[in-house]
Amino acid sequence: MKLNLGCGSNILENYINLDKFDYYNPNVVHDLEVTPYPFEDNSVDEIILRHILEHVGQNPDIFHNIIKELYRICKNKSIIEITVPHPRHDDFLSDPTHVRPITIEGLQLYDKENNKKWQKEGYTNTPFGLILDVNFKILKVDLKLDEKYKKLIDEKKMSPHDIFEITQKYNNVVKEMKILWSVVKD
């Protein structure tokens, strides 16, 4: 089973399209902040979350319930495709419905292997993978540059390393992140 959660008008063929509102006639109407989701344990192979996670779970407990539900319904090795605006881009900052930044570092908090390593090395990162008994691995991250910086790369006026450096200092360099997150179940 493949899910397109928070689909809005982006109705995908061969997916179960779920949204909080029935305006676009999704297959399933359900609020992602309300658990449990209407799917069986270990029944999902793939989930698409396009511009959704930054809109849900303003309360950390609700966000963690969402993470636990994603884990519950997914099979081992399921892929979750997450697309979000970069938290340092005006697209994220200017939308009042964005309730939380989604970052690589934040998603790594749900990786049990990282959690155990951090504990062993005395880091203070919160081991949410261990606390919530979930386990996700980041497989791949693609960054979509703002048009101005994409043009500079294309014209070879900046290198990818230069872009990485300025991303750490400035807003509006990276427009969007696409993250492939894999479910790990023992």
PDB file of C-alpha atoms in Angstrom:
ATOM      1  CA  MET A   1       0.000   0.000   0.000  1.00  0.00           C
ATOM      2  CA  LYS A   2       1.217   3.488  -0.860  1.00  0.00           C
ATOM      3  CA  LEU A   3      -0.057   6.614   0.894  1.00  0.00           C
ATOM      4  CA  ASN A   4      -0.071  10.256  -0.134  1.00  0.00           C
ATOM      5  CA  LEU A   5      -0.708  11.946   3.216  1.00  0.00           C
ATOM      6  CA  GLY A   6      -1.982  15.508   3.317  1.00  0.00           C
ATOM      7  CA  CYS A   7      -2.562  15.316  -0.427  1.00  0.00           C
ATOM      8  CA  GLY A   8      -4.634  18.478  -0.915  1.00  0.00           C
ATOM      9  CA  SER A   9      -5.097  18.921  -4.670  1.00  0.00           C
ATOM     10  CA  ASN A  10      -2.121  16.626  -5.442  1.00  0.00           C
ATOM     11  CA  ILE A  11      -4.162  13.446  -6.006  1.00  0.00           C
ATOM     12  CA  LEU A  12      -1.805  10.673  -7.116  1.00  0.00           C
ATOM     13  CA  GLU A  13      -2.734   7.587  -9.091  1.00  0.00           C
ATOM     14  CA  ASN A  14      -1.909   4.235  -7.409  1.00  0.00           C
ATOM     15  CA  TYR A  15      -1.804   5.885  -3.967  1.00  0.00           C
ATOM     16  CA  ILE A  16      -4.355   6.175  -1.224  1.00  0.00           C
ATOM     17  CA  ASN A  17      -4.734   9.936  -1.035  1.00  0.00           C
ATOM     18  CA  LEU A  18      -5.551  11.215   2.449  1.00  0.00           C
ATOM     19  CA  ASP A  19      -6.353  14.746   3.521  1.00  0.00           C
ATOM     20  CA  LYS A  20      -7.974  16.533   6.448  1.00  0.00           C
ATOM     21  CA  PHE A  21     -10.424  18.252   4.109  1.00  0.00           C
ATOM     22  CA  ASP A  22     -12.739  16.588   1.594  1.00  0.00           C
ATOM     23  CA  TYR A  23     -12.580  19.561  -0.796  1.00  0.00           C
ATOM     24  CA  TYR A  24     -10.427  17.700  -3.368  1.00  0.00           C
ATOM     25  CA  ASN A  25     -12.167  14.350  -2.863  1.00  0.00           C
ATOM     26  CA  PRO A  26      -9.292  12.330  -1.376  1.00  0.00           C
ATOM     27  CA  ASN A  27      -9.772   8.589  -0.926  1.00  0.00           C
ATOM     28  CA  VAL A  28      -9.670   9.037   2.860  1.00  0.00           C
ATOM     29  CA  VAL A  29     -10.595  12.088   4.937  1.00  0.00           C
ATOM     30  CA  HIS A  30      -8.579  12.111   8.160  1.00  0.00           C
ATOM     31  CA  ASP A  31      -6.698  14.678  10.247  1.00  0.00           C
ATOM     32  CA  LEU A  32      -3.042  13.624  10.602  1.00  0.00           C
ATOM     33  CA  GLU A  33      -2.964  15.094  14.109  1.00  0.00           C
ATOM     34  CA  VAL A  34      -5.622  12.593  15.213  1.00  0.00           C
ATOM     35  CA  THR A  35      -4.329   9.118  15.995  1.00  0.00           C
ATOM     36  CA  PRO A  36      -4.657   6.278  15.321  1.00  0.00           C
ATOM     37  CA  TYR A  37      -4.660   6.489  11.547  1.00  0.00           C
ATOM     38  CA  PRO A  38      -7.153   4.279   9.665  1.00  0.00           C
ATOM     39  CA  PHE A  39      -4.503   1.793   8.518  1.00  0.00           C
ATOM     40  CA  GLU A  40      -3.337  -1.542   9.914  1.00  0.00           C
ATOM     41  CA  ASP A  41       0.039  -2.112  11.573  1.00  0.00           C
ATOM     42  CA  ASN A  42       2.858  -2.888   9.109  1.00  0.00           C
ATOM     43  CA  SER A  43       0.630  -2.383   6.060  1.00  0.00           C
ATOM     44  CA  VAL A  44       2.310   0.508   4.225  1.00  0.00           C
ATOM     45  CA  ASP A  45       5.201   0.278   1.742  1.00  0.00           C
ATOM     46  CA  GLU A  46       5.592   3.950   0.891  1.00  0.00           C
ATOM     47  CA  ILE A  47       4.430   7.324   2.191  1.00  0.00           C
ATOM     48  CA  ILE A  48       4.620  10.698   0.498  1.00  0.00           C
ATOM     49  CA  LEU A  49       4.549  13.799   2.721  1.00  0.00           C
ATOM     50  CA  ARG A  50       4.906  16.813   0.433  1.00  0.00           C
ATOM     51  CA  HIS A  51       4.842  20.083   2.318  1.00  0.00           C
ATOM     52  CA  ILE A  52       2.968  18.520   5.228  1.00  0.00           C
ATOM     53  CA  LEU A  53       5.259  17.931   8.224  1.00  0.00           C
ATOM     54  CA  GLU A  54       5.937  21.631   8.719  1.00  0.00           C
ATOM     55  CA  HIS A  55       2.166  22.166   9.151  1.00  0.00           C
ATOM     56  CA  VAL A  56       1.424  19.537  11.817  1.00  0.00           C
ATOM     57  CA  GLY A  57       2.269  18.865  15.418  1.00  0.00           C
ATOM     58  CA  GLN A  58       2.826  22.321  16.859  1.00  0.00           C
ATOM     59  CA  ASN A  59       2.554  20.599  20.224  1.00  0.00           C
ATOM     60  CA  PRO A  60       5.563  18.256  20.523  1.00  0.00           C
ATOM     61  CA  ASP A  61       3.420  15.447  21.952  1.00  0.00           C
ATOM     62  CA  ILE A  62       1.171  15.558  18.890  1.00  0.00           C
ATOM     63  CA  PHE A  63       4.206  15.611  16.584  1.00  0.00           C
ATOM     64  CA  HIS A  64       5.609  12.557  18.366  1.00  0.00           C
ATOM     65  CA  ASN A  65       2.266  10.776  18.023  1.00  0.00           C
ATOM     66  CA  ILE A  66       2.449  11.440  14.279  1.00  0.00           C
ATOM     67  CA  ILE A  67       5.964   9.962  14.136  1.00  0.00           C
ATOM     68  CA  LYS A  68       4.824   6.912  16.130  1.00  0.00           C
ATOM     69  CA  GLU A  69       1.839   6.426  13.790  1.00  0.00           C
ATOM     70  CA  LEU A  70       4.037   6.595  10.697  1.00  0.00           C
ATOM     71  CA  TYR A  71       6.245   3.962  12.279  1.00  0.00           C
ATOM     72  CA  ARG A  72       3.296   1.767  13.334  1.00  0.00           C
ATOM     73  CA  ILE A  73       1.651   1.622   9.914  1.00  0.00           C
ATOM     74  CA  CYS A  74       4.862   1.157   7.894  1.00  0.00           C
ATOM     75  CA  LYS A  75       6.532  -2.124   7.062  1.00  0.00           C
ATOM     76  CA  ASN A  76      10.242  -2.662   7.624  1.00  0.00           C
ATOM     77  CA  LYS A  77      12.205  -0.820   4.929  1.00  0.00           C
ATOM     78  CA  SER A  78       9.230   1.326   3.916  1.00  0.00           C
ATOM     79  CA  ILE A  79      10.237   4.626   2.377  1.00  0.00           C
ATOM     80  CA  ILE A  80       8.848   7.948   3.510  1.00  0.00           C
ATOM     81  CA  GLU A  81       9.444  10.766   1.040  1.00  0.00           C
ATOM     82  CA  ILE A  82       9.429  14.076   2.903  1.00  0.00           C
ATOM     83  CA  THR A  83       9.476  17.380   1.033  1.00  0.00           C
ATOM     84  CA  VAL A  84       9.596  20.564   3.110  1.00  0.00           C
ATOM     85  CA  PRO A  85      10.614  24.186   2.672  1.00  0.00           C
ATOM     86  CA  HIS A  86      14.072  24.875   4.030  1.00  0.00           C
ATOM     87  CA  PRO A  87      13.670  26.434   7.498  1.00  0.00           C
ATOM     88  CA  ARG A  88      15.922  29.347   6.520  1.00  0.00           C
ATOM     89  CA  HIS A  89      13.927  30.287   3.439  1.00  0.00           C
ATOM     90  CA  ASP A  90      11.202  32.917   3.254  1.00  0.00           C
ATOM     91  CA  ASP A  91       8.843  30.217   1.953  1.00  0.00           C
ATOM     92  CA  PHE A  92       9.026  28.656   5.417  1.00  0.00           C
ATOM     93  CA  LEU A  93       9.295  31.845   7.440  1.00  0.00           C
ATOM     94  CA  SER A  94       6.429  33.735   5.792  1.00  0.00           C
ATOM     95  CA  ASP A  95       3.676  31.108   6.102  1.00  0.00           C
ATOM     96  CA  PRO A  96       1.763  31.436   9.402  1.00  0.00           C
ATOM     97  CA  THR A  97       0.552  27.836   9.103  1.00  0.00           C
ATOM     98  CA  HIS A  98       4.103  26.498   9.368  1.00  0.00           C
ATOM     99  CA  VAL A  99       4.327  25.370  12.967  1.00  0.00           C
ATOM    100  CA  ARG A 100       7.732  23.666  13.044  1.00  0.00           C
ATOM    101  CA  PRO A 101      10.917  23.567  11.022  1.00  0.00           C
ATOM    102  CA  ILE A 102      11.847  20.146   9.686  1.00  0.00           C
ATOM    103  CA  THR A 103      15.607  19.660   9.622  1.00  0.00           C
ATOM    104  CA  ILE A 104      18.017  16.835   8.908  1.00  0.00           C
ATOM    105  CA  GLU A 105      19.329  17.093  12.457  1.00  0.00           C
ATOM    106  CA  GLY A 106      15.805  16.899  13.859  1.00  0.00           C
ATOM    107  CA  LEU A 107      14.945  13.787  11.841  1.00  0.00           C
ATOM    108  CA  GLN A 108      18.173  12.123  12.992  1.00  0.00           C
ATOM    109  CA  LEU A 109      16.816  12.215  16.558  1.00  0.00           C
ATOM    110  CA  TYR A 110      14.549   9.278  15.570  1.00  0.00           C
ATOM    111  CA  ASP A 111      17.472   7.024  14.552  1.00  0.00           C
ATOM    112  CA  LYS A 112      18.228   4.461  17.288  1.00  0.00           C
ATOM    113  CA  GLU A 113      21.779   3.840  16.052  1.00  0.00           C
ATOM    114  CA  ASN A 114      22.539   7.571  16.309  1.00  0.00           C
ATOM    115  CA  ASN A 115      20.827   7.698  19.706  1.00  0.00           C
ATOM    116  CA  LYS A 116      23.044   4.931  21.106  1.00  0.00           C
ATOM    117  CA  LYS A 117      26.184   6.513  19.644  1.00  0.00           C
ATOM    118  CA  TRP A 118      25.315   9.915  21.122  1.00  0.00           C
ATOM    119  CA  GLN A 119      24.623   8.389  24.542  1.00  0.00           C
ATOM    120  CA  LYS A 120      27.938   6.523  24.476  1.00  0.00           C
ATOM    121  CA  GLU A 121      29.809   9.702  23.509  1.00  0.00           C
ATOM    122  CA  GLY A 122      27.978  11.834  26.088  1.00  0.00           C
ATOM    123  CA  TYR A 123      26.070  14.064  23.657  1.00  0.00           C
ATOM    124  CA  THR A 124      22.938  15.787  24.917  1.00  0.00           C
ATOM    125  CA  ASN A 125      20.827  15.125  21.787  1.00  0.00           C
ATOM    126  CA  THR A 126      17.423  13.786  22.812  1.00  0.00           C
ATOM    127  CA  PRO A 127      17.242  10.078  21.886  1.00  0.00           C
ATOM    128  CA  PHE A 128      13.672  10.107  20.551  1.00  0.00           C
ATOM    129  CA  GLY A 129      14.183   6.847  18.655  1.00  0.00           C
ATOM    130  CA  LEU A 130      14.832   5.074  21.947  1.00  0.00           C
ATOM    131  CA  ILE A 131      12.269   7.035  23.961  1.00  0.00           C
ATOM    132  CA  LEU A 132       9.437   6.540  21.440  1.00  0.00           C
ATOM    133  CA  ASP A 133      10.628   3.091  20.287  1.00  0.00           C
ATOM    134  CA  VAL A 134      10.778   4.115  16.622  1.00  0.00           C
ATOM    135  CA  ASN A 135      13.673   3.836  14.208  1.00  0.00           C
ATOM    136  CA  PHE A 136      14.163   5.790  10.988  1.00  0.00           C
ATOM    137  CA  LYS A 137      17.247   6.222   8.793  1.00  0.00           C
ATOM    138  CA  ILE A 138      17.876   9.090   6.433  1.00  0.00           C
ATOM    139  CA  LEU A 139      18.789   7.537   3.085  1.00  0.00           C
ATOM    140  CA  LYS A 140      19.131  10.607   0.918  1.00  0.00           C
ATOM    141  CA  VAL A 141      18.758  14.374   0.995  1.00  0.00           C
ATOM    142  CA  ASP A 142      18.261  16.542  -2.079  1.00  0.00           C
ATOM    143  CA  LEU A 143      18.413  20.298  -1.765  1.00  0.00           C
ATOM    144  CA  LYS A 144      16.577  22.545  -4.202  1.00  0.00           C
ATOM    145  CA  LEU A 145      18.421  25.846  -4.410  1.00  0.00           C
ATOM    146  CA  ASP A 146      16.708  29.185  -4.648  1.00  0.00           C
ATOM    147  CA  GLU A 147      16.753  30.306  -8.287  1.00  0.00           C
ATOM    148  CA  LYS A 148      19.451  32.957  -7.673  1.00  0.00           C
ATOM    149  CA  TYR A 149      21.912  30.363  -6.326  1.00  0.00           C
ATOM    150  CA  LYS A 150      20.954  27.700  -8.836  1.00  0.00           C
ATOM    151  CA  LYS A 151      21.911  30.171 -11.550  1.00  0.00           C
ATOM    152  CA  LEU A 152      25.283  30.873  -9.874  1.00  0.00           C
ATOM    153  CA  ILE A 153      26.035  27.133  -9.775  1.00  0.00           C
ATOM    154  CA  ASP A 154      24.920  26.657 -13.385  1.00  0.00           C
ATOM    155  CA  GLU A 155      27.160  29.534 -14.475  1.00  0.00           C
ATOM    156  CA  LYS A 156      30.025  28.057 -12.407  1.00  0.00           C
ATOM    157  CA  LYS A 157      30.322  31.277 -10.389  1.00  0.00           C
ATOM    158  CA  MET A 158      29.941  29.295  -7.163  1.00  0.00           C
ATOM    159  CA  SER A 159      30.845  25.747  -6.244  1.00  0.00           C
ATOM    160  CA  PRO A 160      28.660  23.329  -4.288  1.00  0.00           C
ATOM    161  CA  HIS A 161      31.090  23.818  -1.384  1.00  0.00           C
ATOM    162  CA  ASP A 162      30.530  27.590  -1.532  1.00  0.00           C
ATOM    163  CA  ILE A 163      26.785  26.998  -1.444  1.00  0.00           C
ATOM    164  CA  PHE A 164      27.146  24.707   1.568  1.00  0.00           C
ATOM    165  CA  GLU A 165      29.147  27.373   3.385  1.00  0.00           C
ATOM    166  CA  ILE A 166      26.676  30.176   2.763  1.00  0.00           C
ATOM    167  CA  THR A 167      23.721  27.916   3.611  1.00  0.00           C
ATOM    168  CA  GLN A 168      25.094  27.817   7.144  1.00  0.00           C
ATOM    169  CA  LYS A 169      25.067  31.614   7.383  1.00  0.00           C
ATOM    170  CA  TYR A 170      22.302  33.047   5.197  1.00  0.00           C
ATOM    171  CA  ASN A 171      18.597  32.721   4.495  1.00  0.00           C
ATOM    172  CA  ASN A 172      17.057  32.045   1.082  1.00  0.00           C
ATOM    173  CA  VAL A 173      19.877  29.908  -0.308  1.00  0.00           C
ATOM    174  CA  VAL A 174      18.103  26.525  -0.193  1.00  0.00           C
ATOM    175  CA  LYS A 175      14.437  26.701  -1.113  1.00  0.00           C
ATOM    176  CA  GLU A 176      13.340  23.154  -0.399  1.00  0.00           C
ATOM    177  CA  MET A 177      14.572  19.818   0.953  1.00  0.00           C
ATOM    178  CA  LYS A 178      13.537  16.358  -0.197  1.00  0.00           C
ATOM    179  CA  ILE A 179      14.433  13.669   2.304  1.00  0.00           C
ATOM    180  CA  LEU A 180      14.103   9.913   1.877  1.00  0.00           C
ATOM    181  CA  TRP A 181      13.536   8.368   5.286  1.00  0.00           C
ATOM    182  CA  SER A 182      13.522   4.611   5.734  1.00  0.00           C
ATOM    183  CA  VAL A 183      11.697   2.652   8.434  1.00  0.00           C
ATOM    184  CA  VAL A 184      13.832   0.181  10.369  1.00  0.00           C
ATOM    185  CA  LYS A 185      12.047  -2.575  12.266  1.00  0.00           C
ATOM    186  CA  ASP A 186      13.763  -5.524  13.934  1.00  0.00           C
TER     187      ASP A 186
END
